Amino acid sequence: MSEFEDKCSWVHSNLDAVRGGLRRFLEDNHQDATRLSDIASTFRAAGGSGDVGQVTVSNGLLVLATVPMSLSGVALLSYLSTATEADVKALATMPGWQQTLQGLDPSKIGTWWAGMNTGAHPAANESGFTQVQELLLAAAPAMFGALDGMPALARVRANQLNAPSLLRAAEKDLETAKKLSGIGQAHHDPNRTKMLQNEVAYLKQVEAGDVRLYLYDRDQSRIVQMIGTPGPDTRHVITYVPGTFTGMNIFYEGGVQQVSKYLNDNLSGTVAFVYKDGRFPGEADTAGGPNLGRIGEANDEKLARTSGQQLAGFETGMRTDPYLNGAEQTAIGHSWGLANVTSSEVAGARYDKVVSLAGAGMLPDWKPQPTTEYSNLYYYDLLVHGQGIPNPITNKGVVWDGNNPIHRDEFEQHYYRGPDDDKINGAINTLEEGNILMENHNLIASNSKDNRRVLDEVSEVLKR
């Protein structure tokens, strides 16, 4: 090569460039081989065993198999609306398209899903899903079970289809916890073992269809249980937000669903969502119970704002359901749950009615909405007692700087005496008196016969 260059001055060689070009050629060749393998996998997943002659799939599916992010959201929805059964079965093996769906506006998702019911696909089951819709839910149940814009019953169905996978994970964790307990691990928490046992029992109810999950992410402490069935007769939609210390275990045990179940049973046309989207103030990290050392989070403005934005997003997604959108919207917050509800108003959510059950407080920039009816129902309890204590530095209340529903004229006030209030003598000087106040705080969120006056009043508020 050097001798040739000496005789021909216009010739110049660059071995580095040759090596670079060869490397790029090999890389491209490898990518082509990978794409061809993906295409073959697509055909196998569709039932053709890699033999093109045995199955027909669309061009859109081949695009998703090779360059999944190249389809726009609109193009993806259009493709999914006309996808064949073979296409949908093959989707379960492909990455990428789920992220595109998750990035779309909830209203577009709702319109797309509703439009599939008017297409050529025949209805597949008594729920009214087409066969392709049912296959889509089965192809990506975890994604569809958390996708804002999907109708409530479709999300519930997706989470039911995902329950076996969730069960396996919970049972595996439970087996590990039992082993740790058996060998006496010092750091093992027996409460976690109990919580996992409860989770397994709860998820079996989900799998059987006896419990309806609108949202479930066990690792991120996200759970929304739907009580009731959306339909043409739905008149009242309730978002119920429980209070401080609410962990996953109290959902498994049925503790925070009591008010919603009562209203669903006694007020026709009611659908309720018992809501917990992320860790609540004071929630223990591993056992789902209370962490008293973190009670200060219930008075944290930053946490309230973040949680309020999350709840406002939930409301937007949930109300794309045509059965829910036209109904009266009521938010009920117990304790810190009221701070979550009113913070969602700051973030843009709007309700016809807001009901405080011994509610904690509101952000300083919260303003009552002129079209919203506000009610506050309470016993004399530990939180109300704390709301009367002034901060010696600011001279405002120690709970939400005194910005509490009990102190705001916009809230219609309803006070009730607890079953053991006669044992309270003014100042709280004994452990027994303190326990009575704590019991009163929990009582108002229960279905106890001692709380029926409160529950009946909430029913009357919703009927107005």
Coordinates of C-alpha atoms in Angstrom, one line a residue:
M1 CA 0.0 0.0 0.0
S2 CA 2.8 2.4 0.8
E3 CA 4.6 1.7 -2.6
F4 CA 1.3 2.3 -4.4
E5 CA 0.8 5.6 -2.6
D6 CA 4.4 6.7 -3.5
K7 CA 3.7 6.1 -7.2
C8 CA 0.3 7.7 -7.1
S9 CA 0.4 10.9 -5.1
W10 CA -3.4 11.4 -5.4
V11 CA -4.0 8.2 -3.5
H12 CA -4.4 8.3 0.3
S13 CA -5.4 5.5 2.6
N14 CA -6.8 5.8 6.1
L15 CA -7.0 2.4 7.9
D16 CA -8.8 4.0 10.9
A17 CA -11.6 5.0 8.6
V18 CA -11.7 1.5 7.1
R19 CA -11.8 -0.1 10.5
G20 CA -14.6 2.3 11.6
G21 CA -16.7 1.6 8.5
L22 CA -16.2 -2.2 9.0
R23 CA -17.3 -1.9 12.6
R24 CA -20.4 0.0 11.6
F25 CA -21.2 -2.6 8.9
L26 CA -20.9 -5.4 11.5
E27 CA -23.1 -3.5 14.0
D28 CA -25.8 -2.8 11.3
N29 CA -25.6 -6.4 10.3
H30 CA -26.1 -7.5 14.0
Q31 CA -29.1 -5.1 14.3
D32 CA -30.7 -6.5 11.2
A33 CA -30.3 -10.0 12.6
T34 CA -31.9 -8.9 15.9
R35 CA -34.8 -7.4 14.1
L36 CA -35.4 -10.5 12.0
S37 CA -35.3 -12.5 15.2
D38 CA -37.9 -10.1 16.7
I39 CA -40.1 -10.6 13.6
A40 CA -39.8 -14.4 13.9
S41 CA -40.7 -14.1 17.6
T42 CA -43.8 -12.1 16.7
F43 CA -45.0 -14.7 14.3
R44 CA -44.4 -17.4 16.9
A45 CA -46.3 -15.5 19.5
A46 CA -49.1 -15.1 17.1
G47 CA -49.4 -18.8 16.6
G48 CA -47.4 -19.3 13.4
S49 CA -44.3 -21.0 14.8
G50 CA -42.2 -18.5 12.8
D51 CA -43.7 -19.7 9.5
V52 CA -45.0 -16.7 7.6
G53 CA -47.4 -19.0 5.7
Q54 CA -49.3 -19.9 8.8
V55 CA -50.4 -16.6 10.2
T56 CA -51.2 -13.1 9.0
V57 CA -50.2 -10.0 11.0
S58 CA -50.4 -6.4 10.1
N59 CA -47.7 -4.0 8.9
G60 CA -48.3 -2.1 12.1
L61 CA -47.3 -5.1 14.2
L62 CA -44.1 -5.5 12.3
V63 CA -43.3 -1.8 13.0
L64 CA -44.0 -2.4 16.7
A65 CA -41.8 -5.4 16.6
T66 CA -38.8 -3.6 15.1
V67 CA -39.1 0.1 16.0
P68 CA -41.8 0.3 18.7
M69 CA -41.3 4.0 19.5
S70 CA -41.7 5.1 15.9
L71 CA -45.5 5.1 15.9
S72 CA -47.1 8.3 17.2
G73 CA -49.8 8.0 19.9
V74 CA -52.6 8.7 17.4
A75 CA -51.2 6.1 14.9
L76 CA -50.9 3.6 17.7
L77 CA -54.5 4.0 18.8
S78 CA -55.6 3.7 15.2
Y79 CA -53.6 0.5 14.8
L80 CA -55.0 -1.0 18.0
S81 CA -58.5 -0.2 17.0
T82 CA -58.3 -2.4 14.0
A83 CA -55.7 -5.0 15.2
T84 CA -56.5 -8.6 14.6
E85 CA -56.5 -11.2 17.3
A86 CA -53.1 -12.5 16.2
D87 CA -51.8 -8.9 16.4
V88 CA -53.0 -8.5 20.0
K89 CA -51.7 -11.8 21.1
A90 CA -48.3 -10.9 19.8
L91 CA -48.3 -7.5 21.5
A92 CA -47.8 -9.2 24.9
T93 CA -44.2 -10.0 23.9
M94 CA -43.2 -6.5 22.8
P95 CA -41.9 -3.5 24.7
G96 CA -42.4 0.1 23.8
W97 CA -46.0 0.5 22.9
Q98 CA -47.2 0.5 26.5
Q99 CA -45.1 3.6 27.3
T100 CA -46.6 5.4 24.3
L101 CA -50.1 4.7 25.7
Q102 CA -49.2 5.9 29.1
G103 CA -48.1 9.2 27.7
L104 CA -51.4 10.0 26.1
D105 CA -54.1 12.3 27.4
P106 CA -56.7 10.4 29.4
S107 CA -59.5 11.8 27.2
K108 CA -57.9 10.3 24.1
I109 CA -57.7 6.9 25.8
G110 CA -61.3 7.0 26.8
T111 CA -62.5 8.0 23.3
W112 CA -60.3 5.2 21.8
W113 CA -61.6 2.5 24.1
A114 CA -65.3 3.5 23.7
G115 CA -64.8 3.6 19.9
M116 CA -63.7 0.0 19.8
N117 CA -67.2 -1.1 21.0
T118 CA -68.7 0.4 17.9
G119 CA -66.4 -1.5 15.5
A120 CA -66.6 -4.8 13.8
H121 CA -65.4 -6.9 16.7
P122 CA -68.2 -8.9 18.3
A123 CA -68.8 -8.6 22.1
A124 CA -66.9 -11.3 23.9
N125 CA -68.5 -11.4 27.3
E126 CA -71.2 -10.2 29.6
S127 CA -69.2 -7.1 30.6
G128 CA -69.5 -5.8 27.0
F129 CA -65.9 -6.0 26.1
T130 CA -65.1 -7.0 22.6
Q131 CA -62.9 -10.0 22.1
V132 CA -60.0 -7.7 21.0
Q133 CA -60.5 -5.5 24.1
E134 CA -60.4 -8.6 26.3
L135 CA -57.2 -9.7 24.6
L136 CA -55.6 -6.3 25.0
L137 CA -56.4 -6.3 28.8
A138 CA -54.8 -9.8 29.1
A139 CA -51.8 -8.7 27.0
A140 CA -50.8 -5.9 29.4
P141 CA -53.0 -6.1 32.6
A142 CA -50.7 -4.2 34.9
M143 CA -50.5 -1.3 32.4
F144 CA -54.2 -1.1 31.6
G145 CA -55.1 -1.5 35.2
A146 CA -53.4 1.8 36.0
L147 CA -54.0 3.7 32.7
D148 CA -55.9 6.9 33.3
G149 CA -58.7 7.3 30.7
M150 CA -59.7 3.6 30.8
P151 CA -63.3 3.1 32.0
A152 CA -63.5 1.9 35.5
L153 CA -64.8 -1.6 34.7
A154 CA -62.1 -2.1 32.2
R155 CA -59.4 -1.2 34.8
V156 CA -61.1 -3.5 37.3
R157 CA -61.0 -6.3 34.8
A158 CA -57.3 -5.7 34.0
N159 CA -56.4 -5.8 37.7
Q160 CA -58.4 -9.0 38.0
L161 CA -56.4 -10.5 35.2
N162 CA -53.2 -9.3 36.8
A163 CA -54.1 -10.8 40.2
P164 CA -52.4 -14.2 39.7
S165 CA -49.1 -12.4 39.0
L166 CA -49.6 -10.2 42.1
L167 CA -50.5 -13.3 44.2
R168 CA -47.3 -15.1 43.2
A169 CA -45.2 -12.1 44.3
A170 CA -47.1 -11.8 47.6
E171 CA -46.8 -15.5 48.3
K172 CA -43.1 -15.4 47.6
D173 CA -42.6 -12.5 50.0
L174 CA -44.7 -14.3 52.6
E175 CA -42.6 -17.4 52.3
T176 CA -39.4 -15.4 52.8
A177 CA -40.9 -13.6 55.8
K178 CA -41.9 -16.9 57.4
K179 CA -38.3 -18.2 56.9
L180 CA -36.9 -15.1 58.6
S181 CA -39.3 -15.6 61.4
G182 CA -38.4 -19.3 61.7
I183 CA -34.7 -18.7 62.2
G184 CA -35.2 -15.8 64.6
Q185 CA -33.9 -12.9 62.5
A186 CA -33.6 -9.9 64.8
H187 CA -34.7 -7.5 62.1
H188 CA -37.8 -9.4 61.1
D189 CA -41.1 -7.6 61.7
P190 CA -43.9 -10.1 62.6
N191 CA -46.4 -7.4 61.5
R192 CA -45.1 -7.7 58.0
T193 CA -45.8 -11.4 58.0
K194 CA -49.3 -10.7 59.1
M195 CA -49.7 -8.0 56.4
L196 CA -48.5 -10.4 53.7
Q197 CA -51.0 -13.1 54.9
N198 CA -53.7 -10.5 54.7
E199 CA -52.5 -9.4 51.2
V200 CA -52.7 -13.0 49.9
A201 CA -56.2 -13.4 51.2
Y202 CA -57.2 -10.0 49.7
L203 CA -55.7 -10.7 46.3
K204 CA -57.6 -14.1 46.1
Q205 CA -60.8 -12.1 46.5
V206 CA -59.6 -9.8 43.6
E207 CA -58.9 -12.9 41.5
A208 CA -62.4 -14.2 42.2
G209 CA -64.0 -10.9 41.4
D210 CA -65.3 -10.3 44.9
V211 CA -63.0 -7.2 45.4
R212 CA -62.7 -4.6 42.6
L213 CA -59.4 -2.8 42.2
Y214 CA -59.2 0.3 40.1
L215 CA -55.5 0.7 40.9
Y216 CA -52.9 -1.6 42.6
D217 CA -49.2 -1.2 42.9
R218 CA -48.0 -3.0 46.0
D219 CA -44.4 -1.7 45.7
Q220 CA -45.4 2.0 45.6
S221 CA -48.2 1.6 48.2
R222 CA -50.9 2.5 45.6
I223 CA -54.4 1.1 45.9
V224 CA -57.8 2.3 44.9
Q225 CA -60.7 0.0 45.6
M226 CA -64.0 0.5 43.7
I227 CA -67.2 -0.2 45.6
G228 CA -70.4 -0.4 43.4
T229 CA -70.9 -0.8 39.7
P230 CA -70.8 2.1 37.3
G231 CA -73.8 2.1 35.0
P232 CA -76.6 4.3 33.5
D233 CA -78.2 4.6 36.9
T234 CA -75.1 6.0 38.7
R235 CA -76.0 9.2 40.4
H236 CA -73.4 9.6 43.1
V237 CA -69.6 9.2 42.7
I238 CA -67.6 9.3 46.0
T239 CA -63.9 9.6 46.4
Y240 CA -63.1 8.6 49.9
V241 CA -59.7 9.4 51.3
P242 CA -58.7 7.9 54.6
G243 CA -56.4 9.6 57.1
T244 CA -52.9 9.6 58.8
F245 CA -51.1 6.2 59.2
T246 CA -53.2 4.5 56.4
G247 CA -51.2 1.6 55.1
M248 CA -51.9 -1.2 52.8
N249 CA -52.8 -3.6 55.5
I250 CA -55.9 -1.7 56.6
F251 CA -57.2 -2.0 53.1
Y252 CA -56.6 -5.8 53.2
E253 CA -58.5 -5.9 56.5
G254 CA -61.4 -3.8 55.3
G255 CA -61.0 -1.0 57.8
V256 CA -61.1 2.0 55.5
Q257 CA -63.9 0.8 53.2
Q258 CA -66.6 0.9 55.9
V259 CA -68.1 4.4 55.2
S260 CA -68.1 3.8 51.4
K261 CA -69.8 0.4 51.8
Y262 CA -72.5 1.8 54.0
L263 CA -73.2 4.6 51.5
N264 CA -73.2 2.2 48.6
D265 CA -75.7 -0.1 50.5
N266 CA -78.0 2.7 51.6
L267 CA -77.9 5.2 48.8
S268 CA -79.0 3.9 45.4
G269 CA -76.8 4.7 42.4
T270 CA -73.7 5.2 44.4
V271 CA -70.2 4.2 43.3
A272 CA -67.3 4.9 45.7
F273 CA -63.5 4.9 45.2
V274 CA -61.5 4.3 48.4
Y275 CA -58.3 6.1 47.5
K276 CA -54.7 5.7 48.5
D277 CA -52.2 6.7 45.8
G278 CA -48.7 6.5 47.4
R279 CA -47.4 6.5 51.0
F280 CA -49.6 8.4 53.5
P281 CA -48.3 10.4 56.4
G282 CA -46.9 8.1 59.1
E283 CA -47.2 5.0 57.1
A284 CA -44.7 2.3 58.0
D285 CA -42.4 1.3 55.1
T286 CA -42.6 -2.5 55.4
A287 CA -45.5 -3.5 57.6
G288 CA -48.2 -1.1 56.4
G289 CA -49.0 0.1 59.8
P290 CA -48.4 3.3 61.8
N291 CA -45.0 4.9 62.3
L292 CA -45.7 7.4 65.2
G293 CA -42.3 9.0 64.6
R294 CA -43.6 10.4 61.3
I295 CA -46.8 11.9 62.5
G296 CA -45.5 15.4 61.6
E297 CA -45.9 14.5 57.9
A298 CA -49.7 15.0 58.4
N299 CA -48.9 18.7 58.9
D300 CA -46.5 19.0 56.0
E301 CA -47.5 21.5 53.3
K302 CA -45.2 20.1 50.6
L303 CA -46.5 16.6 51.0
A304 CA -50.1 17.9 50.8
R305 CA -49.4 19.8 47.6
T306 CA -47.8 16.8 45.9
S307 CA -50.6 14.5 47.1
G308 CA -53.2 17.0 46.0
Q309 CA -51.9 17.1 42.5
Q310 CA -51.9 13.3 42.4
L311 CA -55.6 13.2 43.5
A312 CA -56.5 15.8 41.0
G313 CA -55.0 13.6 38.3
F314 CA -57.0 10.7 39.5
E315 CA -60.2 12.7 39.3
T316 CA -59.5 13.8 35.7
G317 CA -58.8 10.2 34.6
M318 CA -61.7 8.7 36.5
R319 CA -64.3 11.1 35.1
T320 CA -63.5 10.2 31.5
D321 CA -65.8 7.2 32.2
P322 CA -69.1 8.2 30.7
Y323 CA -71.0 6.4 33.5
L324 CA -69.2 8.5 36.1
N325 CA -68.7 11.8 34.4
G326 CA -72.3 12.9 34.6
A327 CA -72.9 11.9 38.2
E328 CA -72.6 14.1 41.3
Q329 CA -69.0 14.2 42.5
T330 CA -68.4 14.1 46.3
A331 CA -65.1 13.9 48.1
I332 CA -65.0 12.6 51.7
G333 CA -61.8 13.0 53.7
H334 CA -61.2 11.6 57.1
S335 CA -58.5 13.3 59.2
W336 CA -55.5 14.0 56.9
G337 CA -57.6 12.8 54.0
L338 CA -59.4 16.1 54.1
A339 CA -56.1 17.9 53.6
N340 CA -55.5 15.6 50.6
V341 CA -59.0 16.5 49.2
T342 CA -58.7 20.3 49.7
S343 CA -55.2 20.2 48.3
S344 CA -56.6 18.6 45.2
E345 CA -58.9 21.6 44.9
V346 CA -55.9 23.9 45.0
A347 CA -54.5 21.7 42.1
G348 CA -57.7 22.2 40.1
A349 CA -60.1 19.4 41.1
R350 CA -63.7 20.4 41.5
Y351 CA -66.4 18.6 43.5
D352 CA -70.1 19.2 44.0
K353 CA -69.7 18.3 47.7
V354 CA -66.8 18.0 50.1
V355 CA -67.4 16.2 53.4
S356 CA -65.0 16.4 56.3
L357 CA -65.0 13.6 58.8
A358 CA -62.9 15.1 61.6
G359 CA -60.8 16.7 58.9
A360 CA -57.3 18.0 59.6
G361 CA -56.9 21.2 57.6
M362 CA -56.2 23.1 54.4
L363 CA -53.3 24.7 52.6
P364 CA -53.0 28.5 53.3
D365 CA -53.9 29.3 49.7
W366 CA -57.0 27.0 49.7
K367 CA -60.2 28.8 48.8
P368 CA -63.7 27.4 49.0
Q369 CA -65.3 26.9 45.6
P370 CA -68.6 28.8 45.1
T371 CA -70.4 25.8 43.5
T372 CA -69.2 23.3 46.2
E373 CA -71.1 22.5 49.4
Y374 CA -68.9 21.9 52.4
S375 CA -69.8 19.9 55.5
N376 CA -67.8 19.0 58.7
L377 CA -68.9 16.2 60.9
Y378 CA -67.0 15.5 64.1
Y379 CA -66.8 14.2 67.6
Y380 CA -64.7 15.8 70.3
D381 CA -61.5 13.8 69.5
L382 CA -57.8 13.9 69.7
L383 CA -57.5 15.9 66.5
V384 CA -60.1 18.5 67.5
H385 CA -58.3 18.8 70.8
G386 CA -55.1 19.5 69.0
Q387 CA -56.7 22.0 66.7
G388 CA -57.5 24.1 69.8
I389 CA -53.9 24.4 70.9
P390 CA -52.1 27.6 69.8
N391 CA -48.5 27.6 68.5
P392 CA -46.6 29.8 71.0
I393 CA -44.4 31.2 68.2
T394 CA -47.0 32.0 65.5
N395 CA -50.0 32.3 67.9
K396 CA -51.9 30.3 65.3
G397 CA -53.1 26.7 65.7
V398 CA -50.5 24.0 65.8
V399 CA -52.6 22.0 63.3
W400 CA -52.4 23.6 59.8
D401 CA -51.8 27.0 61.4
G402 CA -55.4 27.0 62.6
N403 CA -56.8 26.7 59.0
N404 CA -59.1 23.8 60.0
P405 CA -62.7 22.9 58.8
I406 CA -63.9 23.3 62.4
H407 CA -62.9 27.0 62.3
R408 CA -64.2 27.9 58.8
D409 CA -67.6 29.3 58.3
E410 CA -67.8 27.7 54.8
F411 CA -68.2 24.3 56.4
E412 CA -71.6 23.4 57.7
Q413 CA -70.8 22.1 61.2
H414 CA -72.3 18.9 62.6
Y415 CA -71.1 17.9 66.2
Y416 CA -71.9 14.6 67.8
R417 CA -71.2 13.2 71.3
G418 CA -69.2 10.0 71.5
P419 CA -70.4 6.9 73.4
D420 CA -67.9 7.5 76.3
D421 CA -67.8 11.3 76.3
D422 CA -69.3 11.4 79.8
K423 CA -66.0 10.0 81.1
I424 CA -64.1 13.1 79.8
N425 CA -63.8 15.9 82.4
G426 CA -62.6 18.9 80.4
A427 CA -58.8 18.8 80.3
I428 CA -57.2 15.5 79.2
N429 CA -55.3 14.3 82.2
T430 CA -55.5 10.5 82.1
L431 CA -54.6 7.8 79.6
E432 CA -58.2 6.7 79.6
E433 CA -59.4 10.1 78.5
G434 CA -56.7 10.2 75.8
N435 CA -57.8 6.8 74.5
I436 CA -61.5 7.9 74.4
L437 CA -60.5 10.8 72.2
M438 CA -58.5 8.5 69.9
E439 CA -61.5 6.1 69.7
N440 CA -63.8 9.0 68.8
H441 CA -61.4 9.9 66.0
N442 CA -61.6 6.4 64.6
L443 CA -65.3 6.0 65.3
I444 CA -66.3 8.6 62.8
A445 CA -64.8 6.6 59.9
S446 CA -66.5 3.3 60.9
N447 CA -69.7 1.5 60.3
S448 CA -70.3 1.0 64.1
K449 CA -73.8 1.3 65.3
D450 CA -72.5 4.1 67.6
N451 CA -71.7 6.0 64.4
R452 CA -75.0 5.6 62.6
R453 CA -76.1 9.2 63.2
V454 CA -73.0 10.4 61.3
L455 CA -73.5 8.0 58.5
D456 CA -77.1 8.9 58.1
E457 CA -76.2 12.6 58.1
V458 CA -73.6 12.0 55.3
S459 CA -76.4 10.2 53.3
E460 CA -78.6 13.2 53.8
V461 CA -75.9 15.5 52.6
L462 CA -75.5 13.4 49.4
K463 CA -79.2 13.4 48.8
R464 CA -79.6 17.2 48.8

